[in-house]
Amino acid sequence: MADVSPFWAAVAVVGVVYLIKWRTNPLNSIPTVGGSSLPFLSFFSAINFTLNSKRMIMEGYKKYYGSVFKVPLLDQWIVVVSGPKMIDELRRRPDDELSFSESVADSMQIRYTLGADTEDDPYHVDIIKEKLTRSVPAILPEVIDELTLAVPQHIPAKTDEWLEVPVMTAMQQIIARASNRVFVGLPVCRDQEYLDLSISFTIDIVKDKTIVKFFPEFMRSFIGRISSNVQSTLYKAIPHLKVAIDARREMMEKYGDDWTDKPNDLLQWIMDIARERDFSDEAIARRIMLVCFAAIHTSSNTVTHAIYHLAEHPECLQPLREEMEPILKEEGWTKNAMGKMWKLDSFLRESQRYNGIGLTSLGRKAMKDVTLHDGTFIPRGSFVVAAADATHHDDSVYATPDVFDPFRFSHMREQDGEGTKHQFVNTSVDYIAFGHGKHACPGRFFAANELKSLLAFIILNYDLKLGGDGERPRNIYWGLNVIPAPKGKVLFRKREASV
Ligand code: HEM
Ligand SMILES: *[C@@H]1O[C@H](CO)[C@@H](O)[C@H](O)[C@H]1NC(C)=O
Ligand SMILES: *[C@@H]1O[C@H](CO)[C@@H](O)[C@H](O)[C@H]1NC(C)=O
């Protein structure tokens, strides 16, 4: 027996610490959904939540609408708010009270995975918000040029038979290539090894932060350094970017700020700013990969959802084509044309409402003790999110919310007259798939144009339908993540496009 006693002593110590922690947990005053906040039991609740998150957040939303509840993630409690007043409050609170970047930094363990620099000086956000968004009309033709090459390569269907295509992997490849056309330009955007690295970088961050989070704070910097998938992918990516970086450096040395045919792309915008900061190949490549992390899986998941919906509702193909053909004949493939496609815009927005990239958005970390307008006390260090999916499936906000109604938003716009309100890019307290307020996704204007161009090209050049059992491939809900069926397949058949 003597050899087990140290074990039991350890268990007793852990138990006591756990109990004290629980008794003093300042979140105790916030109601829990889905099980128990009792010590030990909360671990099982966390597993239950991970598997049944969508249902459990909806349960909390209904029970505590307009207020707060908490749910257990595998590694921490998270406070969920709902209702327009609470969402408005999250968006308005300054960053020194409820911080967006600290919440991302913590959930991705940015300091230990990507390095502190990208967190302390997030200049890429301004580049996306200003340069990229303003350049959409100028760069969209290039994106479309890339799409017309990449789509047939990844959907090689013929006119006389149906071809089964794994949608998610095809969309990742197509989006990575089209996006990288404006991130790093030709010829790097066609370098398959580079593209695969830019896609897997997201997975690397998720892997690294999962490992790092197992360890206590004081060990994380060490663990981050020895087990870094991020760093190894970054080192593999640098040689692929090196020729372009060197060429730009040379021009910058020779001509300064401006020269004829200066590239209008993310790499150049980054280098223009990096020149005054860390101008190493590694720092430049890291920013590029960071933007790929924010842009590629978000966009490819969103369009994968839309394609599953399109295959489930092939009756939408005709009205969508009838809308886009005359517009494209008159305007060509331009941003203006995309702006006029209300039905297509509605289809994407409805698909995003129905699914979304996560069950929650507007994630914030409390930097100090905060008291919300209804008196709810949020202690320093807590994580707060808004119930996006539950808001988007609330029947007092959207009629028949569990029905996929492709032209829901274009009908709303017609009723409003000109109606700029219900476009894919517009955020509000009722539509928070891109967040809302000053940290709402700055890439959404680019994403909307890229995704509409991609869908328009697919809709005009292919017929599509569900295969197999005729059911839309099912989403995976894992904790707060919403993932379109990774192995879902759709049948494609080539058709002759008239524009
Ligand atoms: C359909 C595709 C996309 C979706 C669904 C999406 C969604 C989001 C969401 C939900 C947020 C956080 C907002 C919040 O919760 O308050 C966000 C932030 C962000 N997104 Fe996107 N995003 C998409 C595409 C992109 C693209 C293409 C880029 C870059 C070109 C991008 C760059 C960013 C950046 C840099 C942030 C952080 C903003 C900040 O630090 O203030 N996103 N995105
Ligand atoms: C899991 O959560 C659901 C929803 O709250 C609840 O009904 C169920 O009893 C829970 N299951 C377990 C094993 O705790
Ligand atoms: C919707 O977004 C568009 C594009 O940014 C903007 O011009 C318009 O004012 C927005 N409308 C509303 C009601 O927010």
Coordinates of C-alpha atoms and ligand atoms in Angstrom, one line a residue:
M1 CA 0.0 0.0 0.0
A2 CA 2.9 2.3 0.8
D3 CA 3.6 2.9 -2.9
V4 CA 0.2 4.2 -3.7
S5 CA 0.0 6.8 -0.9
P6 CA 2.0 9.5 -2.8
F7 CA -0.5 9.1 -5.6
W8 CA -3.4 9.6 -3.3
A9 CA -1.7 12.5 -1.6
A10 CA -1.3 14.1 -5.0
V11 CA -5.0 13.5 -5.8
A12 CA -6.0 15.0 -2.5
V13 CA -3.9 18.1 -3.1
V14 CA -5.3 18.5 -6.6
G15 CA -8.8 18.0 -5.2
V16 CA -8.4 20.6 -2.5
V17 CA -6.9 23.2 -5.0
Y18 CA -9.7 22.5 -7.4
L19 CA -12.3 22.9 -4.7
I20 CA -10.8 26.2 -3.5
K21 CA -10.6 27.4 -7.1
W22 CA -14.2 26.5 -7.6
R23 CA -15.5 28.1 -4.4
T24 CA -13.8 31.3 -5.3
N25 CA -14.6 31.2 -9.0
P26 CA -16.0 34.7 -9.6
L27 CA -18.0 33.3 -12.5
N28 CA -20.2 31.4 -10.0
S29 CA -22.8 34.0 -10.1
I30 CA -23.4 33.5 -13.8
P31 CA -25.8 30.6 -14.6
T32 CA -24.4 27.5 -16.3
V33 CA -25.9 25.7 -19.2
G34 CA -25.5 22.0 -19.8
G35 CA -24.6 20.3 -16.6
S36 CA -22.8 21.2 -13.5
S37 CA -20.2 23.7 -12.5
L38 CA -19.3 21.4 -9.6
P39 CA -15.6 20.4 -9.6
F40 CA -14.9 17.2 -11.6
L41 CA -18.4 17.1 -13.0
S42 CA -17.6 20.2 -15.0
F43 CA -15.1 18.1 -17.0
F44 CA -17.8 15.8 -18.2
S45 CA -20.0 18.8 -18.9
A46 CA -17.2 20.2 -21.1
I47 CA -17.1 17.0 -23.1
N48 CA -20.9 17.1 -23.4
F49 CA -20.7 20.7 -24.5
T50 CA -18.0 20.0 -27.1
L51 CA -20.3 17.4 -28.8
N52 CA -23.7 19.2 -28.3
S53 CA -22.6 22.8 -28.4
K54 CA -25.2 24.0 -31.0
R55 CA -28.1 22.7 -29.0
M56 CA -26.8 23.8 -25.6
I57 CA -26.1 27.4 -26.7
M58 CA -29.6 27.6 -28.1
E59 CA -30.9 26.3 -24.8
G60 CA -29.0 29.0 -22.9
Y61 CA -30.1 31.6 -25.4
K62 CA -33.8 30.8 -24.9
K63 CA -33.5 30.6 -21.1
Y64 CA -31.3 33.7 -20.6
Y65 CA -32.1 35.8 -23.6
G66 CA -30.9 39.4 -23.3
S67 CA -28.6 38.4 -20.5
V68 CA -25.6 36.0 -19.9
F69 CA -24.9 32.4 -19.2
K70 CA -21.7 30.4 -19.2
V71 CA -20.7 27.1 -20.9
P72 CA -17.6 24.9 -20.3
L73 CA -15.1 24.6 -23.1
L74 CA -12.4 21.9 -22.6
D75 CA -10.0 24.3 -21.1
Q76 CA -12.0 27.2 -19.7
W77 CA -15.4 28.7 -19.0
I78 CA -16.8 31.1 -21.6
V79 CA -19.5 33.7 -21.0
V80 CA -22.2 33.9 -23.7
V81 CA -24.3 37.1 -24.2
S82 CA -27.4 37.5 -26.4
G83 CA -29.9 40.1 -27.5
P84 CA -29.3 43.4 -29.3
K85 CA -28.4 45.4 -26.2
M86 CA -25.7 43.0 -25.1
I87 CA -24.2 42.6 -28.6
D88 CA -24.2 46.4 -28.9
E89 CA -22.4 46.6 -25.5
L90 CA -19.7 44.1 -26.6
R91 CA -19.1 46.1 -29.7
R92 CA -18.9 49.5 -27.9
R93 CA -16.8 48.6 -24.9
P94 CA -13.2 49.9 -25.5
D95 CA -10.3 47.5 -25.9
D96 CA -8.8 48.3 -22.5
E97 CA -12.0 46.8 -21.0
L98 CA -13.1 44.1 -23.4
S99 CA -10.3 43.3 -25.8
F100 CA -10.8 41.6 -29.2
S101 CA -7.1 41.1 -29.9
E102 CA -6.3 39.7 -26.4
S103 CA -9.1 37.2 -27.0
V104 CA -7.7 36.1 -30.3
A105 CA -4.2 36.1 -28.8
D106 CA -5.2 33.9 -26.0
S107 CA -7.4 31.4 -28.0
M108 CA -4.6 31.0 -30.6
Q109 CA -1.8 31.5 -28.0
I110 CA -0.3 33.9 -30.6
R111 CA 2.7 34.8 -28.4
Y112 CA 3.9 31.3 -28.4
T113 CA 2.8 30.2 -31.8
L114 CA 3.3 33.2 -34.1
G115 CA 5.4 35.4 -31.9
A116 CA 4.5 38.6 -30.0
D117 CA 5.3 40.9 -32.9
T118 CA 2.1 40.2 -35.0
E119 CA 0.0 40.8 -31.8
D120 CA 1.8 44.0 -30.6
D121 CA 1.9 45.7 -34.0
P122 CA -1.0 44.3 -36.1
Y123 CA -0.4 46.6 -39.1
H124 CA -1.7 43.9 -41.5
V125 CA -5.2 44.7 -40.2
D126 CA -5.0 48.3 -41.5
I127 CA -3.6 47.1 -44.8
I128 CA -6.6 44.9 -45.3
K129 CA -9.1 47.5 -44.0
E130 CA -7.8 50.2 -46.2
K131 CA -5.5 49.1 -49.1
L132 CA -7.1 45.8 -49.9
T133 CA -10.7 47.0 -49.6
R134 CA -10.0 50.1 -51.7
S135 CA -8.2 48.1 -54.4
V136 CA -11.0 45.5 -54.9
P137 CA -12.2 47.1 -58.2
A138 CA -8.6 47.1 -59.6
I139 CA -7.6 43.6 -58.4
L140 CA -10.9 41.7 -59.0
P141 CA -10.1 41.0 -62.7
E142 CA -6.9 39.3 -61.6
V143 CA -8.8 37.2 -59.0
I144 CA -11.2 36.2 -61.8
D145 CA -8.5 35.4 -64.2
E146 CA -7.0 33.0 -61.6
L147 CA -10.5 31.5 -60.9
T148 CA -11.1 30.7 -64.5
L149 CA -7.9 28.7 -64.6
A150 CA -8.2 27.1 -61.1
V151 CA -11.8 26.0 -61.2
P152 CA -11.6 23.7 -64.3
Q153 CA -8.4 22.2 -62.8
H154 CA -10.1 21.3 -59.6
I155 CA -13.6 20.6 -61.0
P156 CA -12.6 18.8 -64.3
A157 CA -16.2 17.8 -65.2
K158 CA -17.3 17.1 -68.8
T159 CA -20.6 18.0 -70.5
D160 CA -21.8 14.4 -71.0
E161 CA -21.4 12.9 -67.5
W162 CA -21.6 13.8 -63.8
L163 CA -18.3 14.0 -61.9
E164 CA -18.1 13.6 -58.1
V165 CA -16.0 16.3 -56.6
P166 CA -14.8 16.5 -52.9
V167 CA -15.9 20.1 -52.4
M168 CA -13.9 21.2 -49.4
T169 CA -10.5 20.3 -50.7
A170 CA -11.3 21.7 -54.1
M171 CA -12.5 25.0 -52.6
Q172 CA -9.4 25.3 -50.4
Q173 CA -7.1 25.0 -53.4
I174 CA -9.2 27.4 -55.5
I175 CA -9.5 30.0 -52.8
A176 CA -5.8 29.7 -51.8
R177 CA -4.8 30.3 -55.4
A178 CA -7.2 33.2 -56.2
S179 CA -6.4 34.9 -52.9
N180 CA -2.7 34.5 -53.3
R181 CA -2.9 36.1 -56.7
V182 CA -3.5 39.4 -54.8
F183 CA -1.4 38.4 -51.8
V184 CA 1.8 37.5 -53.5
G185 CA 1.1 37.7 -57.2
L186 CA 2.3 35.6 -60.2
P187 CA 4.0 33.2 -60.4
V188 CA 4.1 32.3 -56.6
C189 CA 0.3 32.0 -56.6
R190 CA 0.6 28.9 -58.9
D191 CA 3.4 27.3 -56.9
Q192 CA 1.6 24.2 -55.6
E193 CA 4.0 23.6 -52.7
Y194 CA 3.6 27.2 -51.5
L195 CA -0.2 26.9 -51.8
D196 CA -0.3 23.8 -49.7
L197 CA 1.8 25.5 -47.1
S198 CA -0.5 28.5 -47.1
I199 CA -3.4 26.2 -46.5
S200 CA -1.9 24.0 -43.8
F201 CA -0.6 27.0 -41.9
T202 CA -4.0 27.4 -40.3
I203 CA -3.9 23.7 -39.1
D204 CA -0.4 24.3 -37.8
I205 CA -1.6 27.2 -35.6
V206 CA -4.4 25.1 -34.2
K207 CA -2.1 22.2 -33.5
D208 CA 0.5 24.3 -31.8
K209 CA -1.9 26.2 -29.6
T210 CA -3.5 22.9 -28.5
I211 CA -0.2 21.6 -27.4
V212 CA 0.9 24.8 -25.8
K213 CA -2.3 25.2 -23.8
F214 CA -1.6 21.9 -22.1
F215 CA 1.3 23.5 -20.3
P216 CA 1.3 26.1 -17.5
E217 CA 2.1 29.7 -18.6
F218 CA 5.8 29.7 -17.5
M219 CA 6.6 26.7 -19.8
R220 CA 4.7 27.9 -22.9
S221 CA 7.5 29.9 -24.5
F222 CA 9.8 26.9 -24.2
I223 CA 7.2 24.5 -25.5
G224 CA 6.2 26.9 -28.3
R225 CA 9.8 26.9 -29.5
I226 CA 10.4 23.2 -29.5
S227 CA 7.1 22.0 -30.9
S228 CA 6.4 24.5 -33.5
N229 CA 4.6 23.4 -36.6
V230 CA 4.0 27.0 -37.4
Q231 CA 7.8 27.8 -37.5
S232 CA 8.6 24.8 -39.6
T233 CA 5.9 25.6 -42.2
L234 CA 7.1 29.2 -42.2
Y235 CA 10.7 28.1 -42.9
K236 CA 9.5 26.0 -45.7
A237 CA 7.5 28.9 -47.2
I238 CA 10.3 31.5 -47.1
P239 CA 12.3 30.0 -50.1
H240 CA 9.1 30.1 -52.2
L241 CA 8.6 33.8 -51.5
K242 CA 12.3 34.7 -51.5
V243 CA 12.6 35.6 -55.3
A244 CA 9.6 37.9 -55.1
I245 CA 10.8 39.5 -51.9
D246 CA 14.4 40.1 -53.2
A247 CA 13.0 41.6 -56.5
R248 CA 10.8 44.0 -54.6
R249 CA 13.7 44.9 -52.2
E250 CA 15.9 45.8 -55.2
M251 CA 13.2 48.0 -56.7
M252 CA 12.6 49.7 -53.4
E253 CA 16.3 50.4 -53.0
K254 CA 16.6 51.8 -56.5
Y255 CA 13.4 53.8 -56.8
G256 CA 12.2 54.5 -53.2
D257 CA 8.5 54.7 -52.7
D258 CA 7.2 54.5 -56.2
W259 CA 8.0 53.3 -59.6
T260 CA 6.1 52.4 -62.8
D261 CA 4.4 49.1 -62.5
K262 CA 4.9 48.9 -58.8
P263 CA 3.0 45.8 -57.8
N264 CA -0.4 46.5 -56.1
D265 CA -0.6 43.5 -53.8
L266 CA -0.4 42.4 -50.2
L267 CA 3.3 41.6 -50.4
Q268 CA 4.2 45.1 -51.5
W269 CA 1.9 46.8 -49.0
I270 CA 3.5 44.7 -46.2
M271 CA 7.0 45.5 -47.5
D272 CA 6.2 49.2 -47.7
I273 CA 5.4 49.2 -43.9
A274 CA 7.9 46.5 -42.9
R275 CA 10.8 48.7 -44.3
E276 CA 10.5 50.9 -41.2
R277 CA 10.1 47.8 -38.9
D278 CA 11.4 44.3 -39.1
F279 CA 12.3 43.9 -42.7
S280 CA 13.7 40.4 -42.6
D281 CA 12.4 37.7 -45.0
E282 CA 11.0 35.9 -42.0
A283 CA 9.0 38.8 -40.7
I284 CA 7.5 39.5 -44.2
A285 CA 6.7 35.9 -44.8
R286 CA 5.1 35.6 -41.4
R287 CA 2.7 38.5 -42.1
I288 CA 1.7 36.9 -45.4
M289 CA 1.0 33.6 -43.8
L290 CA -0.9 35.3 -41.0
V291 CA -3.2 36.8 -43.6
C292 CA -3.6 33.4 -45.3
F293 CA -4.6 32.1 -41.8
A294 CA -7.3 34.8 -41.6
A295 CA -8.5 34.5 -45.2
I296 CA -8.3 31.0 -46.6
H297 CA -10.2 28.6 -44.4
T298 CA -12.8 31.2 -43.5
S299 CA -13.5 31.8 -47.2
S300 CA -13.3 28.2 -48.4
N301 CA -15.5 27.0 -45.6
T302 CA -18.1 29.7 -46.4
V303 CA -18.2 28.8 -50.1
T304 CA -18.2 25.0 -49.3
H305 CA -21.4 25.6 -47.3
A306 CA -22.9 27.6 -50.2
I307 CA -22.1 24.8 -52.7
Y308 CA -23.7 22.2 -50.5
H309 CA -26.8 24.4 -50.4
L310 CA -26.7 24.9 -54.1
A311 CA -26.5 21.2 -54.7
E312 CA -29.4 20.7 -52.3
H313 CA -31.5 23.3 -54.1
P314 CA -30.7 23.0 -57.9
E315 CA -33.9 24.8 -58.5
C316 CA -32.0 28.0 -57.6
L317 CA -29.6 27.7 -60.5
Q318 CA -32.1 29.0 -63.1
P319 CA -33.1 32.3 -61.2
L320 CA -29.4 32.9 -60.3
R321 CA -28.3 32.5 -64.0
E322 CA -31.2 34.7 -65.2
E323 CA -30.0 37.4 -62.9
M324 CA -26.3 37.2 -63.6
E325 CA -26.3 36.8 -67.4
P326 CA -27.6 40.2 -68.4
I327 CA -25.6 41.9 -65.7
L328 CA -22.3 40.3 -66.9
K329 CA -23.1 41.1 -70.6
E330 CA -23.5 44.7 -69.7
E331 CA -20.9 45.2 -67.1
G332 CA -18.3 42.5 -67.7
W333 CA -16.8 40.6 -64.7
T334 CA -16.4 43.7 -62.5
K335 CA -17.1 44.7 -58.9
N336 CA -20.0 46.8 -60.2
A337 CA -21.5 43.6 -61.7
M338 CA -21.1 41.7 -58.4
G339 CA -22.8 44.6 -56.6
K340 CA -25.8 44.2 -58.8
M341 CA -26.3 40.5 -58.2
W342 CA -28.8 40.7 -55.3
K343 CA -29.9 37.1 -55.5
L344 CA -26.4 35.7 -55.5
D345 CA -25.5 38.0 -52.6
S346 CA -28.6 36.8 -50.8
F347 CA -27.7 33.2 -51.4
L348 CA -24.3 33.6 -49.8
R349 CA -25.7 35.7 -46.9
E350 CA -28.4 33.1 -46.2
S351 CA -25.9 30.2 -46.4
Q352 CA -23.7 32.1 -43.9
R353 CA -26.7 32.9 -41.6
Y354 CA -27.7 29.2 -41.7
N355 CA -24.2 27.9 -40.9
G356 CA -21.5 30.4 -40.1
I357 CA -17.9 29.7 -39.4
G358 CA -18.5 29.5 -35.6
L359 CA -21.4 29.3 -33.2
T360 CA -20.3 32.6 -31.6
S361 CA -18.5 35.8 -32.6
L362 CA -17.4 39.2 -31.1
G363 CA -15.1 37.3 -28.8
R364 CA -13.6 39.5 -26.1
K365 CA -11.3 39.1 -23.1
A366 CA -12.0 41.2 -20.0
M367 CA -8.9 43.2 -19.3
K368 CA -10.3 44.5 -16.0
D369 CA -13.4 43.8 -14.0
V370 CA -16.4 45.0 -16.0
T371 CA -20.0 45.5 -15.0
L372 CA -22.4 45.2 -17.9
H373 CA -25.5 47.5 -18.3
D374 CA -27.8 45.0 -16.6
G375 CA -25.5 44.7 -13.6
T376 CA -23.8 41.4 -14.6
F377 CA -20.3 41.3 -13.2
I378 CA -17.6 40.0 -15.6
P379 CA -14.3 39.5 -13.7
R380 CA -11.0 40.4 -15.2
G381 CA -9.6 37.6 -17.3
S382 CA -12.9 36.1 -18.4
F383 CA -13.9 35.4 -22.0
V384 CA -17.1 36.8 -23.4
V385 CA -18.7 36.0 -26.8
A386 CA -22.0 36.7 -28.5
A387 CA -24.4 33.9 -29.5
A388 CA -24.2 34.2 -33.3
D389 CA -25.8 31.0 -34.4
A390 CA -28.6 31.2 -31.9
T391 CA -29.3 34.8 -33.0
H392 CA -29.3 33.7 -36.6
H393 CA -31.8 30.9 -35.8
D394 CA -34.2 33.0 -33.6
D395 CA -37.7 33.0 -35.1
S396 CA -38.4 36.5 -33.7
V397 CA -35.4 37.8 -35.8
Y398 CA -35.8 35.6 -38.9
A399 CA -39.1 34.0 -40.0
T400 CA -38.8 30.2 -40.3
P401 CA -35.1 30.3 -39.3
D402 CA -34.5 26.6 -39.8
V403 CA -35.6 26.7 -43.4
F404 CA -32.9 27.6 -46.0
D405 CA -34.6 30.4 -47.9
P406 CA -32.1 31.4 -50.6
F407 CA -33.7 34.7 -51.6
R408 CA -34.7 35.8 -48.1
F409 CA -32.4 38.8 -48.1
S410 CA -32.9 39.9 -51.7
H411 CA -36.7 40.0 -50.9
M412 CA -35.9 42.1 -47.9
R413 CA -33.9 44.5 -50.0
E414 CA -36.6 44.8 -52.6
Q415 CA -39.1 45.7 -49.8
D416 CA -36.7 48.4 -48.5
G417 CA -36.4 50.0 -52.0
E418 CA -32.7 50.4 -52.7
G419 CA -31.9 48.6 -49.5
T420 CA -28.2 48.6 -48.8
K421 CA -29.0 47.0 -45.4
H422 CA -29.2 43.3 -46.1
Q423 CA -26.1 42.8 -48.3
F424 CA -23.6 40.0 -47.5
V425 CA -21.1 42.5 -46.1
N426 CA -23.5 44.4 -43.8
T427 CA -23.3 43.6 -40.1
S428 CA -25.9 44.5 -37.5
V429 CA -27.0 43.2 -34.1
D430 CA -29.1 40.6 -36.0
Y431 CA -26.3 39.5 -38.3
I432 CA -22.9 38.9 -36.6
A433 CA -21.3 36.2 -38.8
F434 CA -18.5 38.7 -39.6
G435 CA -18.7 40.2 -36.1
H436 CA -20.0 43.8 -35.7
G437 CA -18.4 47.2 -34.9
K438 CA -14.8 48.2 -35.1
H439 CA -13.4 44.7 -35.1
A440 CA -15.8 43.3 -37.7
C441 CA -13.9 41.3 -40.3
P442 CA -11.9 43.8 -42.4
G443 CA -11.5 41.2 -45.2
R444 CA -15.2 40.8 -45.8
F445 CA -15.4 43.2 -48.8
F446 CA -12.6 41.3 -50.6
A447 CA -14.1 38.0 -49.5
A448 CA -17.6 39.0 -50.8
N449 CA -16.3 39.8 -54.2
E450 CA -14.0 36.8 -54.5
L451 CA -16.8 34.4 -53.4
K452 CA -19.5 35.9 -55.6
S453 CA -17.1 35.8 -58.6
L454 CA -16.3 32.1 -57.8
L455 CA -20.0 31.1 -57.3
A456 CA -21.0 33.0 -60.5
F457 CA -18.4 31.2 -62.5
I458 CA -19.4 27.8 -61.1
I459 CA -23.1 28.5 -61.6
L460 CA -22.6 29.6 -65.2
N461 CA -20.2 26.8 -66.1
Y462 CA -21.7 23.8 -64.3
D463 CA -24.8 22.0 -63.4
L464 CA -24.7 20.5 -59.9
K465 CA -26.6 18.2 -57.7
L466 CA -26.2 16.0 -54.6
G467 CA -25.0 12.5 -55.0
G468 CA -25.5 9.4 -52.9
D469 CA -28.3 9.5 -50.5
G470 CA -29.6 12.9 -51.7
E471 CA -28.9 14.6 -48.4
R472 CA -26.8 17.8 -47.9
P473 CA -23.5 16.6 -46.4
R474 CA -23.8 17.3 -42.6
N475 CA -22.0 20.0 -40.8
I476 CA -19.7 19.1 -37.9
Y477 CA -20.1 21.0 -34.7
W478 CA -17.1 20.7 -32.4
G479 CA -17.1 23.1 -29.5
L480 CA -17.6 26.6 -30.9
N481 CA -16.5 25.5 -34.5
V482 CA -18.9 24.9 -37.4
I483 CA -17.3 22.9 -40.1
P484 CA -18.8 21.9 -43.4
A485 CA -18.6 18.2 -44.1
P486 CA -14.9 17.8 -44.8
K487 CA -15.4 14.7 -47.1
G488 CA -18.7 15.8 -48.6
K489 CA -19.0 15.3 -52.4
V490 CA -21.2 17.0 -55.0
L491 CA -21.9 16.0 -58.6
F492 CA -20.8 18.5 -61.3
R493 CA -21.5 18.5 -65.0
K494 CA -20.0 21.0 -67.4
R495 CA -22.3 23.3 -69.3
E496 CA -21.7 26.0 -71.9
A497 CA -21.7 29.4 -70.3
S498 CA -23.0 32.3 -72.4
V499 CA -20.9 34.9 -70.6
Ligands
HEM1 C1 -16.2 34.6 -45.7 C2 -14.9 34.7 -45.2 C3 -14.6 35.3 -43.9 C4 -15.3 35.2 -42.7 C5 -16.6 34.4 -42.4 C6 -14.6 35.9 -41.7 C7 -15.0 36.1 -40.4 C8 -14.3 36.9 -39.4 C9 -14.8 37.1 -38.1 C10 -16.0 36.5 -37.5 C11 -13.9 37.9 -37.5 C12 -13.9 38.4 -36.0 C13 -14.8 39.5 -35.8 C14 -15.5 39.4 -34.5 O1 -15.8 38.3 -34.0 O2 -15.7 40.5 -33.8 C15 -12.8 38.2 -38.5 C16 -11.7 39.0 -38.2 C17 -10.7 39.2 -39.1 N1 -10.7 38.8 -40.4 FE1 -12.1 37.8 -41.4 N2 -13.5 36.5 -42.3 C18 -13.5 36.1 -43.6 C19 -12.5 36.5 -44.6 C20 -11.4 37.2 -44.3 C21 -10.4 37.6 -45.3 C22 -10.5 37.2 -46.8 C23 -9.4 38.3 -44.7 C24 -8.2 38.9 -45.2 C25 -8.0 39.2 -46.5 C26 -9.8 38.4 -43.3 C27 -9.1 39.0 -42.3 C28 -9.5 39.2 -41.0 C29 -8.7 39.9 -40.0 C30 -7.3 40.5 -40.2 C31 -9.5 39.9 -38.8 C32 -9.1 40.5 -37.5 C33 -9.6 42.0 -37.4 C34 -9.0 42.8 -36.2 O3 -8.0 42.4 -35.7 O4 -9.6 43.8 -35.9 N3 -11.0 37.7 -43.1 N4 -13.2 37.6 -39.6
LIG2 C1 -25.6 17.0 -21.9 O1 -26.3 18.2 -22.2 C2 -27.6 18.1 -22.5 C3 -28.2 19.4 -22.9 O2 -28.0 20.4 -21.9 C4 -28.4 17.5 -21.3 O3 -29.8 17.3 -21.6 C5 -27.8 16.1 -21.0 O4 -28.3 15.6 -19.9 C6 -26.3 16.2 -20.8 N1 -25.7 14.9 -20.7 C7 -24.8 14.5 -19.8 C8 -24.3 13.2 -19.8 O5 -24.5 15.3 -18.9
LIG3 C1 -24.0 48.1 -46.1 O1 -22.7 48.0 -46.6 C2 -22.4 48.9 -47.7 C3 -21.1 48.5 -48.3 O2 -20.1 48.8 -47.3 C4 -22.5 50.3 -47.3 O3 -22.3 51.2 -48.4 C5 -23.9 50.6 -46.7 O4 -24.0 51.9 -46.2 C6 -24.2 49.5 -45.6 N1 -25.6 49.7 -45.2 C7 -26.0 49.7 -43.9 C8 -27.4 50.0 -43.7 O5 -25.2 49.5 -43.0

